[in-house]
């Protein structure tokens, strides 16, 4: 058994989120059970770079697991075989660097949030986007988003269940762009509070609808009070995109060899 | 009651296709039942520009139905309300031009086929793409596709159940492009035979894998024999994109008013 770093994609719709729960299936459980089948016995708990909530998707979640000393190709194929038919797949695998932690070594995490902004319900995007019927002003939303950049107390955008010791976070990027009927919100920070991205999106939507002036977002931030912020955007529109580490994880392999 | 033209989007996954069937739900039935609720009684059969198969999606199917003389906005909203929770939505609605037929007035139809070309199963695209693990040569596929353009007997790419009187069709466009891990196949013709797009894609995939030389596609076409062509590509990767008519249908409305 050696420690592995795994790049993982999943459809969060049917899961209770990343972390094991008493009631309902979690992505962690799917991965650990596949790993146990590989080893013919139980394995230590899998650790993820970010604990996504129920319904939140991942395009590049990074997971740390102790698994057999296979080739990266064989390890990926074997895990994917045992995770079927759950919508969880390993995209790339590599032996973890010494002393590396999927969670604590991360220097940044990035998320994408997708809003479908059109009158009709998006028939092909159920649980993949937040459907907002009213036309949104993406330029106003983007300007308002810039008020949140930097080192702040994000209590106004923090879930009451958040277990972080401090509400202080440094938000590095928060952009809003339109691609046709879709609004794409990109967020990047070393780490986020529980529900922080979804709560920031919910407030930006208030600006986009014209219900709030752009300046309101800075006031909400300054209030350090969750009650004054906008609604929590639905989980299905959120994608955990990627994680940065100082040590490269998969780059020792030729481009295209694994992907 | 007046004749309407409707632009319709649907997720074909759970349906028997467009056309009503004895066993299982069809998109036509969902739309006719919503129309009947609107009218408080039965309505004439809905006619589609193209009868999509089970599992095939539509982004811009055009449907002709007799419905009440509402405003286009109100008609769309009422139909969409009554079609819930089925993944079928009207994007735009307009009174149909005199003498217009959704099916017989069409001058071209276009389809998109999406292949996910990567080792790992696409967890977020179940029933949305054809997953092909082997790396495909999209340039070779595109060149081979050009052999099919023009007026030909397409018997080699025709389903045995096809009800068309003639196997002759004129293929105007068939292109293959790569967007990252996705191969996008675009097809355009006045009309297509049953399974024609999926059968052409199945043969192009043989070229992309290197199993067939590019020249084989012209030989398959010339053979006029379904048995020599490649497999039928799965339904879930196919999208009915749009339909052309000589008379504009929705352009009398201001841009953005309906969409």
Short mmCIF file of C-alpha atoms in Angstrom, two decimals:
data_model
loop_
_atom_site.label_atom_id
_atom_site.label_comp_id
_atom_site.label_asym_id
_atom_site.label_seq_id
_atom_site.Cartn_x
_atom_site.Cartn_y
_atom_site.Cartn_z
CA UNK A 1 0.00 0.00 0.00
CA UNK A 2 1.25 3.46 -0.92
CA UNK A 3 -0.39 6.90 -0.67
CA UNK A 4 -2.02 8.03 -3.93
CA UNK A 5 -3.24 11.34 -5.30
CA UNK A 6 -6.35 10.97 -7.47
CA UNK A 7 -8.07 13.51 -9.70
CA UNK A 8 -11.78 12.74 -9.47
CA UNK A 9 -14.91 13.81 -11.37
CA UNK A 10 -18.43 13.20 -10.09
CA UNK A 11 -22.07 14.03 -10.59
CA UNK A 12 -23.13 15.15 -7.12
CA UNK A 13 -26.87 14.83 -7.77
CA UNK A 14 -27.52 11.53 -6.02
CA UNK A 15 -24.97 11.88 -3.24
CA UNK A 16 -25.04 13.29 0.28
CA UNK A 17 -21.84 15.13 -0.69
CA UNK A 18 -18.22 14.11 -0.35
CA UNK A 19 -18.21 13.14 3.32
CA UNK A 20 -19.63 9.87 4.67
CA UNK A 21 -23.02 10.23 6.29
CA UNK A 22 -25.13 7.91 8.41
CA UNK A 23 -28.08 8.24 6.08
CA UNK A 24 -27.50 8.15 2.35
CA UNK A 25 -24.58 7.53 0.05
CA UNK A 26 -21.52 9.82 -0.07
CA UNK A 27 -18.77 9.98 -2.70
CA UNK A 28 -16.21 9.12 -0.02
CA UNK A 29 -18.00 5.84 0.66
CA UNK A 30 -18.10 4.91 -3.04
CA UNK A 31 -14.36 5.50 -3.33
CA UNK A 32 -13.43 3.74 -0.10
CA UNK A 33 -15.54 0.70 -0.96
CA UNK A 34 -13.90 0.49 -4.40
CA UNK A 35 -10.49 0.82 -2.74
CA UNK A 36 -11.38 -1.95 -0.25
CA UNK A 37 -12.32 -4.28 -3.13
CA UNK A 38 -8.95 -3.53 -4.71
CA UNK A 39 -7.12 -4.44 -1.51
CA UNK A 40 -9.33 -7.27 -0.36
CA UNK A 41 -9.82 -5.52 2.97
CA UNK A 42 -10.60 -2.21 4.60
CA UNK A 43 -8.42 0.82 3.90
CA UNK A 44 -7.73 4.07 5.80
CA UNK A 45 -10.23 6.90 5.24
CA UNK A 46 -9.98 8.81 1.97
CA UNK A 47 -9.21 12.53 2.31
CA UNK A 48 -10.47 15.12 -0.20
CA UNK A 49 -9.09 18.57 -0.90
CA UNK A 50 -12.58 20.01 -0.39
CA UNK A 51 -15.69 18.51 1.18
CA UNK A 52 -18.39 19.26 -1.38
CA UNK A 53 -22.03 19.42 -0.22
CA UNK A 54 -24.91 17.24 -1.35
CA UNK A 55 -25.70 17.89 -5.02
CA UNK A 56 -22.44 19.73 -5.75
CA UNK A 57 -20.42 18.34 -8.67
CA UNK A 58 -16.69 17.93 -9.12
CA UNK A 59 -14.59 18.17 -12.27
CA UNK A 60 -11.21 17.95 -10.56
CA UNK A 61 -11.59 16.99 -6.91
CA UNK A 62 -8.27 15.77 -5.49
CA UNK A 63 -8.48 12.72 -3.25
CA UNK A 64 -5.77 11.09 -1.12
CA UNK A 65 -6.04 7.35 -0.52
CA UNK A 66 -3.76 4.47 0.50
CA UNK A 67 -3.98 1.87 -2.25
CA UNK A 68 -1.88 -0.92 -3.81
CA UNK A 69 1.36 -0.13 -5.60
CA UNK A 70 -0.09 -0.60 -9.10
CA UNK A 71 0.88 1.40 -12.18
CA UNK A 72 -1.11 4.66 -12.30
CA UNK A 73 -2.98 3.42 -15.36
CA UNK A 74 -3.94 0.11 -13.78
CA UNK A 75 -4.92 1.77 -10.49
CA UNK A 76 -7.24 4.20 -12.26
CA UNK A 77 -8.86 1.49 -14.36
CA UNK A 78 -9.35 -0.82 -11.37
CA UNK A 79 -10.91 1.91 -9.20
CA UNK A 80 -13.21 3.02 -12.03
CA UNK A 81 -14.26 -0.58 -12.61
CA UNK A 82 -15.21 -1.06 -8.96
CA UNK A 83 -17.02 2.31 -8.69
CA UNK A 84 -19.48 1.42 -11.49
CA UNK A 85 -22.28 2.27 -11.95
CA UNK A 86 -21.90 5.26 -9.63
CA UNK A 87 -21.15 8.53 -11.48
CA UNK A 88 -17.70 8.87 -9.89
CA UNK A 89 -14.56 8.45 -12.00
CA UNK A 90 -10.84 8.84 -11.46
CA UNK A 91 -9.35 10.93 -14.28
CA UNK A 92 -5.69 10.73 -13.25
CA UNK A 93 -3.71 8.95 -10.57
CA UNK A 94 -0.18 9.39 -9.26
CA UNK A 95 1.77 8.28 -6.19
CA UNK A 96 1.47 11.10 -3.64
CA UNK A 97 4.60 13.17 -2.89
CA UNK A 98 6.16 12.60 0.53
CA UNK A 99 4.49 14.64 3.26
CA UNK A 100 1.73 15.79 0.95
CA UNK A 101 -1.85 16.25 2.16
CA UNK A 102 -4.75 16.61 -0.30
CA UNK A 103 -6.39 18.96 2.17
CA UNK A 104 -3.67 20.86 3.99
CA UNK A 105 -1.15 21.24 1.17
CA UNK A 106 -3.65 22.95 -1.12
CA UNK A 107 -2.63 26.53 -1.97
CA UNK A 108 -5.83 27.37 -3.87
CA UNK A 109 -9.19 25.90 -4.83
CA UNK A 110 -11.42 26.99 -7.69
CA UNK A 111 -15.15 26.64 -8.23
CA UNK A 112 -17.49 27.33 -11.13
CA UNK A 113 -21.14 28.23 -10.73
CA UNK A 114 -23.49 28.07 -13.73
CA UNK A 115 -26.76 29.99 -14.02
CA UNK A 116 -29.13 29.26 -16.91
CA UNK A 117 -30.63 32.68 -17.58
CA UNK A 118 -33.63 32.33 -19.88
CA UNK A 119 -37.42 32.10 -19.61
CA UNK A 120 -37.88 28.36 -20.23
CA UNK A 121 -36.64 25.68 -17.85
CA UNK A 122 -33.43 24.10 -19.26
CA UNK A 123 -34.74 20.62 -20.15
CA UNK A 124 -31.26 19.19 -20.70
CA UNK A 125 -29.66 20.71 -17.59
CA UNK A 126 -31.68 19.46 -14.64
CA UNK A 127 -29.47 19.51 -11.51
CA UNK A 128 -26.64 21.06 -13.57
CA UNK A 129 -27.49 24.78 -13.38
CA UNK A 130 -29.52 27.32 -11.40
CA UNK A 131 -32.40 28.37 -13.58
CA UNK A 132 -33.07 32.12 -13.22
CA UNK A 133 -35.84 33.42 -15.47
CA UNK A 134 -35.36 37.16 -15.03
CA UNK A 135 -32.69 38.66 -17.33
CA UNK A 136 -29.53 39.19 -15.29
CA UNK A 137 -27.05 42.03 -15.79
CA UNK A 138 -23.78 40.10 -15.77
CA UNK A 139 -21.66 43.26 -16.00
CA UNK A 140 -23.24 44.66 -12.82
CA UNK A 141 -22.77 41.31 -11.12
CA UNK A 142 -19.11 41.22 -12.11
CA UNK A 143 -18.49 44.74 -10.81
CA UNK A 144 -20.26 43.93 -7.55
CA UNK A 145 -18.21 40.74 -7.20
CA UNK A 146 -14.96 42.76 -7.19
CA UNK A 147 -16.03 44.29 -3.85
CA UNK A 148 -15.51 40.88 -2.25
CA UNK A 149 -11.92 40.33 -3.36
CA UNK A 150 -9.17 40.34 -0.76
CA UNK A 151 -8.86 39.41 2.93
CA UNK A 152 -12.16 39.82 4.78
CA UNK A 153 -14.41 38.45 7.48
CA UNK A 154 -16.90 36.51 5.31
CA UNK A 155 -19.41 35.82 8.12
CA UNK A 156 -22.19 37.24 5.95
CA UNK A 157 -21.62 34.47 3.41
CA UNK A 158 -21.01 31.64 5.87
CA UNK A 159 -23.41 28.78 6.61
CA UNK A 160 -24.52 28.52 10.23
CA UNK A 161 -23.20 24.93 10.21
CA UNK A 162 -19.71 26.07 9.16
CA UNK A 163 -17.05 24.41 11.34
CA UNK A 164 -14.13 26.66 10.40
CA UNK A 165 -12.46 28.33 13.39
CA UNK A 166 -12.18 31.68 11.66
CA UNK A 167 -14.51 33.52 9.27
CA UNK A 168 -11.49 35.24 7.71
CA UNK A 169 -10.69 34.23 4.16
CA UNK A 170 -8.79 35.71 1.21
CA UNK A 171 -10.81 35.72 -2.01
CA UNK A 172 -8.45 35.89 -5.00
CA UNK A 173 -10.89 35.79 -7.94
CA UNK A 174 -14.62 36.20 -8.42
CA UNK A 175 -15.71 36.84 -11.99
CA UNK A 176 -19.04 36.79 -13.80
CA UNK A 177 -19.18 36.26 -17.56
CA UNK A 178 -21.98 35.42 -19.99
CA UNK A 179 -21.80 32.66 -22.59
CA UNK A 180 -25.11 32.91 -24.41
CA UNK A 181 -27.86 31.85 -22.01
CA UNK A 182 -25.36 30.83 -19.35
CA UNK A 183 -23.76 32.99 -16.69
CA UNK A 184 -20.46 31.53 -15.51
CA UNK A 185 -19.19 32.56 -12.09
CA UNK A 186 -15.58 31.67 -11.34
CA UNK A 187 -14.26 31.75 -7.77
CA UNK A 188 -10.74 31.12 -6.52
CA UNK A 189 -9.27 31.23 -3.00
CA UNK A 190 -6.91 29.31 -0.77
CA UNK A 191 -10.00 27.98 0.97
CA UNK A 192 -13.69 28.81 1.31
CA UNK A 193 -16.14 28.81 4.19
CA UNK A 194 -19.09 26.41 4.14
CA UNK A 195 -21.59 27.58 1.48
CA UNK A 196 -19.44 30.65 0.77
CA UNK A 197 -19.53 30.35 -3.03
CA UNK A 198 -23.27 29.60 -3.14
CA UNK A 199 -24.02 32.46 -0.75
CA UNK A 200 -21.92 34.93 -2.75
CA UNK A 201 -23.71 33.80 -5.95
CA UNK A 202 -27.09 34.28 -4.25
CA UNK A 203 -26.18 37.87 -3.41
CA UNK A 204 -24.76 38.59 -6.88
CA UNK A 205 -28.03 37.36 -8.35
CA UNK A 206 -29.86 40.06 -6.35
CA UNK A 207 -27.61 42.63 -8.05
CA UNK A 208 -28.09 41.03 -11.47
CA UNK A 209 -31.87 41.26 -11.15
CA UNK A 210 -31.61 44.92 -10.18
CA UNK A 211 -33.16 44.25 -6.78
CA UNK A 212 -29.95 45.38 -5.07
CA UNK A 213 -27.64 48.21 -6.11
CA UNK A 214 -24.08 47.07 -6.75
CA UNK A 215 -22.87 48.85 -3.60
CA UNK A 216 -25.07 46.64 -1.43
CA UNK A 217 -22.62 43.74 -1.73
CA UNK A 218 -19.88 45.67 0.10
CA UNK A 219 -22.41 46.63 2.79
CA UNK A 220 -23.44 43.00 3.22
CA UNK A 221 -19.78 41.98 3.55
CA UNK A 222 -19.16 44.70 6.14
CA UNK A 223 -22.22 43.67 8.17
CA UNK A 224 -20.64 40.28 9.04
CA UNK A 225 -24.16 38.96 9.40
CA UNK A 226 -25.58 36.06 7.35
CA UNK A 227 -29.13 37.43 7.72
CA UNK A 228 -28.45 40.43 5.48
CA UNK A 229 -27.02 38.46 2.53
CA UNK A 230 -28.93 36.98 -0.40
CA UNK A 231 -30.25 33.41 -0.66
CA UNK A 232 -28.01 30.36 -0.92
CA UNK A 233 -27.78 29.40 -4.60
CA UNK A 234 -28.85 25.78 -5.32
CA UNK A 235 -26.20 23.06 -5.07
CA UNK A 236 -26.70 21.68 -8.61
CA UNK A 237 -25.14 24.75 -10.27
CA UNK A 238 -21.84 24.41 -8.38
CA UNK A 239 -18.76 22.60 -9.71
CA UNK A 240 -15.55 22.05 -7.76
CA UNK A 241 -13.10 22.63 -10.61
CA UNK A 242 -9.50 22.30 -9.49
CA UNK A 243 -6.96 22.53 -6.69
CA UNK A 244 -3.43 23.90 -6.67
CA UNK A 245 -0.43 22.49 -4.81
CA UNK A 246 3.18 23.65 -4.66
CA UNK A 247 4.32 20.18 -5.69
CA UNK A 248 3.04 19.06 -9.11
CA UNK A 249 0.97 15.86 -8.81
CA UNK A 250 0.38 14.49 -12.29
CA UNK A 251 2.84 16.45 -14.43
CA UNK A 252 5.52 13.75 -14.36
CA UNK A 253 3.39 11.84 -16.86
CA UNK A 254 3.41 12.65 -20.53
CA UNK A 255 0.54 14.88 -21.62
CA UNK A 256 -2.35 12.75 -22.77
CA UNK A 257 -0.98 9.54 -21.28
CA UNK A 258 -3.65 9.42 -18.63
CA UNK A 259 -6.37 11.79 -19.80
CA UNK B 1 -57.90 27.67 -32.10
CA UNK B 2 -55.17 28.68 -34.51
CA UNK B 3 -52.15 26.79 -35.90
CA UNK B 4 -48.94 27.44 -33.99
CA UNK B 5 -45.26 26.90 -34.68
CA UNK B 6 -43.32 25.98 -31.54
CA UNK B 7 -39.58 25.69 -30.99
CA UNK B 8 -39.09 22.84 -28.54
CA UNK B 9 -36.19 21.51 -26.44
CA UNK B 10 -36.23 18.13 -24.75
CA UNK B 11 -34.13 15.56 -22.97
CA UNK B 12 -34.91 12.38 -24.91
CA UNK B 13 -33.55 10.01 -22.25
CA UNK B 14 -36.83 8.89 -20.71
CA UNK B 15 -38.96 9.01 -23.85
CA UNK B 16 -39.85 6.52 -26.57
CA UNK B 17 -38.95 9.28 -29.02
CA UNK B 18 -41.10 11.99 -30.59
CA UNK B 19 -43.91 9.81 -31.93
CA UNK B 20 -46.70 8.36 -29.78
CA UNK B 21 -46.25 4.68 -28.95
CA UNK B 22 -48.54 2.11 -27.40
CA UNK B 23 -46.01 1.28 -24.73
CA UNK B 24 -44.11 4.09 -23.04
CA UNK B 25 -44.26 7.85 -23.07
CA UNK B 26 -43.45 9.93 -26.16
CA UNK B 27 -42.72 13.65 -26.42
CA UNK B 28 -45.73 14.04 -28.75
CA UNK B 29 -48.03 12.72 -26.02
CA UNK B 30 -46.61 15.11 -23.42
CA UNK B 31 -47.20 18.07 -25.74
CA UNK B 32 -50.67 16.98 -26.84
CA UNK B 33 -51.80 16.36 -23.27
CA UNK B 34 -50.54 19.82 -22.25
CA UNK B 35 -52.37 21.30 -25.25
CA UNK B 36 -55.55 19.46 -24.32
CA UNK B 37 -55.38 20.90 -20.79
CA UNK B 38 -55.03 24.36 -22.31
CA UNK B 39 -58.12 23.86 -24.48
CA UNK B 40 -60.20 21.88 -22.03
CA UNK B 41 -60.60 19.12 -24.63
CA UNK B 42 -58.75 17.04 -27.18
CA UNK B 43 -56.76 18.68 -29.96
CA UNK B 44 -55.57 17.53 -33.41
CA UNK B 45 -52.31 15.57 -33.48
CA UNK B 46 -49.10 17.55 -33.11
CA UNK B 47 -46.71 17.38 -36.09
CA UNK B 48 -42.92 17.61 -35.68
CA UNK B 49 -40.37 18.62 -38.29
CA UNK B 50 -38.43 15.41 -37.50
CA UNK B 51 -39.42 12.27 -35.62
CA UNK B 52 -36.55 11.74 -33.21
CA UNK B 53 -35.90 8.22 -31.88
CA UNK B 54 -35.98 7.06 -28.27
CA UNK B 55 -33.15 8.69 -26.31
CA UNK B 56 -32.41 11.37 -28.92
CA UNK B 57 -32.47 14.96 -27.64
CA UNK B 58 -33.74 18.14 -29.25
CA UNK B 59 -32.46 21.70 -28.91
CA UNK B 60 -34.69 23.23 -31.58
CA UNK B 61 -37.35 20.75 -32.69
CA UNK B 62 -40.16 22.54 -34.54
CA UNK B 63 -43.68 21.42 -33.67
CA UNK B 64 -46.98 22.38 -35.29
CA UNK B 65 -50.09 22.33 -33.09
CA UNK B 66 -53.58 23.83 -33.08
CA UNK B 67 -53.93 25.79 -29.86
CA UNK B 68 -55.85 28.77 -28.46
CA UNK B 69 -55.29 32.27 -29.81
CA UNK B 70 -53.19 33.46 -26.85
CA UNK B 71 -50.24 35.85 -27.03
CA UNK B 72 -47.07 33.91 -27.92
CA UNK B 73 -45.66 34.62 -24.47
CA UNK B 74 -48.77 33.37 -22.67
CA UNK B 75 -49.05 30.31 -24.89
CA UNK B 76 -45.46 29.30 -24.20
CA UNK B 77 -45.81 29.81 -20.46
CA UNK B 78 -49.09 27.87 -20.30
CA UNK B 79 -47.73 24.92 -22.29
CA UNK B 80 -44.55 24.81 -20.22
CA UNK B 81 -46.60 24.91 -17.04
CA UNK B 82 -48.72 21.95 -18.12
CA UNK B 83 -45.73 19.91 -19.37
CA UNK B 84 -44.04 19.96 -15.96
CA UNK B 85 -42.23 17.96 -14.66
CA UNK B 86 -41.37 16.36 -18.01
CA UNK B 87 -38.09 17.61 -19.52
CA UNK B 88 -39.85 19.18 -22.52
CA UNK B 89 -40.01 22.97 -22.91
CA UNK B 90 -41.24 25.41 -25.53
CA UNK B 91 -38.53 28.01 -26.20
CA UNK B 92 -40.44 30.17 -28.70
CA UNK B 93 -43.95 30.23 -30.10
CA UNK B 94 -45.51 32.03 -33.06
CA UNK B 95 -48.72 31.72 -35.09
CA UNK B 96 -47.90 29.46 -38.04
CA UNK B 97 -47.77 31.06 -41.52
CA UNK B 98 -50.64 30.17 -43.86
CA UNK B 99 -50.10 26.87 -45.64
CA UNK B 100 -47.01 26.07 -43.58
CA UNK B 101 -46.19 22.51 -42.51
CA UNK B 102 -43.60 21.80 -39.81
CA UNK B 103 -42.67 18.63 -41.67
CA UNK B 104 -43.13 19.28 -45.39
CA UNK B 105 -42.06 22.94 -45.54
CA UNK B 106 -38.65 22.23 -44.01
CA UNK B 107 -35.78 23.05 -46.39
CA UNK B 108 -33.04 21.69 -44.14
CA UNK B 109 -32.52 19.97 -40.80
CA UNK B 110 -29.37 19.92 -38.71
CA UNK B 111 -28.13 17.47 -36.10
CA UNK B 112 -25.22 17.44 -33.68
CA UNK B 113 -23.58 14.28 -32.41
CA UNK B 114 -21.24 14.40 -29.40
CA UNK B 115 -18.55 11.83 -28.62
CA UNK B 116 -16.70 11.98 -25.29
CA UNK B 117 -13.24 10.77 -26.25
CA UNK B 118 -11.24 10.01 -23.13
CA UNK B 119 -10.34 6.98 -20.99
CA UNK B 120 -12.66 7.61 -18.03
CA UNK B 121 -16.45 7.42 -18.28
CA UNK B 122 -17.88 10.98 -18.35
CA UNK B 123 -19.61 11.05 -14.97
CA UNK B 124 -21.52 14.25 -15.71
CA UNK B 125 -22.65 13.27 -19.22
CA UNK B 126 -24.59 10.03 -18.82
CA UNK B 127 -27.04 9.72 -21.77
CA UNK B 128 -25.63 12.94 -23.27
CA UNK B 129 -22.64 11.63 -25.25
CA UNK B 130 -21.17 8.48 -26.74
CA UNK B 131 -18.19 7.51 -24.63
CA UNK B 132 -15.32 6.23 -26.82
CA UNK B 133 -12.17 5.37 -24.88
CA UNK B 134 -9.73 4.90 -27.76
CA UNK B 135 -8.17 8.18 -28.99
CA UNK B 136 -9.95 9.20 -32.20
CA UNK B 137 -8.30 10.98 -35.14
CA UNK B 138 -10.83 13.72 -35.78
CA UNK B 139 -9.00 15.02 -38.87
CA UNK B 140 -9.22 11.59 -40.53
CA UNK B 141 -12.89 11.37 -39.57
CA UNK B 142 -13.57 14.78 -41.06
CA UNK B 143 -11.84 13.92 -44.33
CA UNK B 144 -13.72 10.62 -44.56
CA UNK B 145 -17.00 12.43 -43.87
CA UNK B 146 -16.53 14.58 -46.95
CA UNK B 147 -16.90 11.44 -49.10
CA UNK B 148 -20.56 11.32 -48.08
CA UNK B 149 -21.51 14.84 -49.18
CA UNK B 150 -23.86 15.26 -52.11
CA UNK B 151 -26.74 13.31 -53.64
CA UNK B 152 -26.42 9.56 -53.01
CA UNK B 153 -28.25 6.34 -52.31
CA UNK B 154 -27.71 6.10 -48.54
CA UNK B 155 -28.98 2.51 -48.16
CA UNK B 156 -25.78 1.57 -46.34
CA UNK B 157 -26.64 4.03 -43.57
CA UNK B 158 -30.37 3.36 -43.42
CA UNK B 159 -32.17 1.48 -40.64
CA UNK B 160 -34.10 -1.59 -41.76
CA UNK B 161 -37.22 -0.06 -40.22
CA UNK B 162 -36.89 3.09 -42.35
CA UNK B 163 -40.23 3.97 -43.96
CA UNK B 164 -38.94 6.46 -46.56
CA UNK B 165 -39.90 5.58 -50.13
CA UNK B 166 -36.47 6.39 -51.51
CA UNK B 167 -32.96 5.85 -50.08
CA UNK B 168 -31.76 8.88 -52.06
CA UNK B 169 -30.78 11.89 -49.98
CA UNK B 170 -28.61 14.98 -50.43
CA UNK B 171 -26.14 15.49 -47.59
CA UNK B 172 -25.10 19.15 -47.44
CA UNK B 173 -22.72 19.18 -44.46
CA UNK B 174 -20.94 16.58 -42.35
CA UNK B 175 -18.07 17.93 -40.26
CA UNK B 176 -16.03 16.56 -37.38
CA UNK B 177 -14.26 18.91 -34.99
CA UNK B 178 -12.63 18.46 -31.59
CA UNK B 179 -13.32 20.65 -28.56
CA UNK B 180 -11.02 19.25 -25.90
CA UNK B 181 -12.27 15.80 -24.94
CA UNK B 182 -15.37 16.17 -27.12
CA UNK B 183 -15.74 15.37 -30.80
CA UNK B 184 -18.58 17.34 -32.36
CA UNK B 185 -20.16 15.97 -35.54
CA UNK B 186 -22.41 18.37 -37.39
CA UNK B 187 -24.79 17.10 -40.09
CA UNK B 188 -27.11 19.09 -42.34
CA UNK B 189 -29.49 17.95 -45.10
CA UNK B 190 -32.98 18.63 -46.39
CA UNK B 191 -33.97 15.35 -44.73
CA UNK B 192 -32.34 12.22 -43.35
CA UNK B 193 -33.18 8.51 -43.50
CA UNK B 194 -33.99 6.65 -40.29
CA UNK B 195 -30.78 6.28 -38.20
CA UNK B 196 -28.76 7.91 -40.98
CA UNK B 197 -26.82 10.30 -38.74
CA UNK B 198 -26.12 7.64 -36.09
CA UNK B 199 -25.04 5.13 -38.75
CA UNK B 200 -22.73 7.64 -40.42
CA UNK B 201 -21.20 8.46 -37.02
CA UNK B 202 -20.69 4.76 -36.31
CA UNK B 203 -18.72 4.38 -39.55
CA UNK B 204 -16.70 7.56 -38.97
CA UNK B 205 -15.72 6.20 -35.56
CA UNK B 206 -14.21 3.15 -37.31
CA UNK B 207 -12.04 5.56 -39.29
CA UNK B 208 -11.18 7.60 -36.19
CA UNK B 209 -9.95 4.50 -34.37
CA UNK B 210 -7.80 3.56 -37.34
CA UNK B 211 -9.72 0.30 -37.85
CA UNK B 212 -10.88 1.48 -41.27
CA UNK B 213 -8.86 3.48 -43.84
CA UNK B 214 -10.53 6.76 -44.80
CA UNK B 215 -11.35 5.41 -48.28
CA UNK B 216 -13.53 2.69 -46.77
CA UNK B 217 -16.36 5.17 -46.17
CA UNK B 218 -16.82 5.80 -49.90
CA UNK B 219 -16.80 2.04 -50.49
CA UNK B 220 -19.45 1.52 -47.83
CA UNK B 221 -21.60 4.23 -49.43
CA UNK B 222 -21.21 2.66 -52.89
CA UNK B 223 -22.14 -0.80 -51.58
CA UNK B 224 -25.71 0.34 -50.78
CA UNK B 225 -25.78 -2.35 -48.14
CA UNK B 226 -26.36 -1.73 -44.43
CA UNK B 227 -24.39 -4.84 -43.49
CA UNK B 228 -21.06 -3.34 -44.58
CA UNK B 229 -21.36 -0.08 -42.59
CA UNK B 230 -20.21 0.53 -39.00
CA UNK B 231 -22.36 0.22 -35.88
CA UNK B 232 -25.26 2.53 -35.06
CA UNK B 233 -23.99 5.19 -32.65
CA UNK B 234 -25.98 5.35 -29.37
CA UNK B 235 -29.04 7.61 -29.26
CA UNK B 236 -27.93 9.67 -26.25
CA UNK B 237 -25.18 11.46 -28.18
CA UNK B 238 -27.56 12.80 -30.82
CA UNK B 239 -29.19 16.26 -30.72
CA UNK B 240 -31.74 17.54 -33.22
CA UNK B 241 -30.49 21.12 -33.45
CA UNK B 242 -32.55 23.20 -35.87
CA UNK B 243 -34.78 23.33 -38.93
CA UNK B 244 -34.89 25.80 -41.80
CA UNK B 245 -37.99 27.12 -43.58
CA UNK B 246 -38.35 29.57 -46.41
CA UNK B 247 -40.79 31.60 -44.31
CA UNK B 248 -39.28 32.95 -41.08
CA UNK B 249 -41.20 31.66 -38.05
CA UNK B 250 -40.09 33.61 -35.00
CA UNK B 251 -38.22 36.54 -36.48
CA UNK B 252 -41.18 38.91 -36.33
CA UNK B 253 -40.52 39.19 -32.60
CA UNK B 254 -37.84 41.41 -31.17
CA UNK B 255 -34.59 39.62 -30.41
CA UNK B 256 -34.62 38.44 -26.82
CA UNK B 257 -38.32 38.99 -26.33
CA UNK B 258 -39.06 35.30 -26.16
CA UNK B 259 -35.73 33.63 -25.53
#
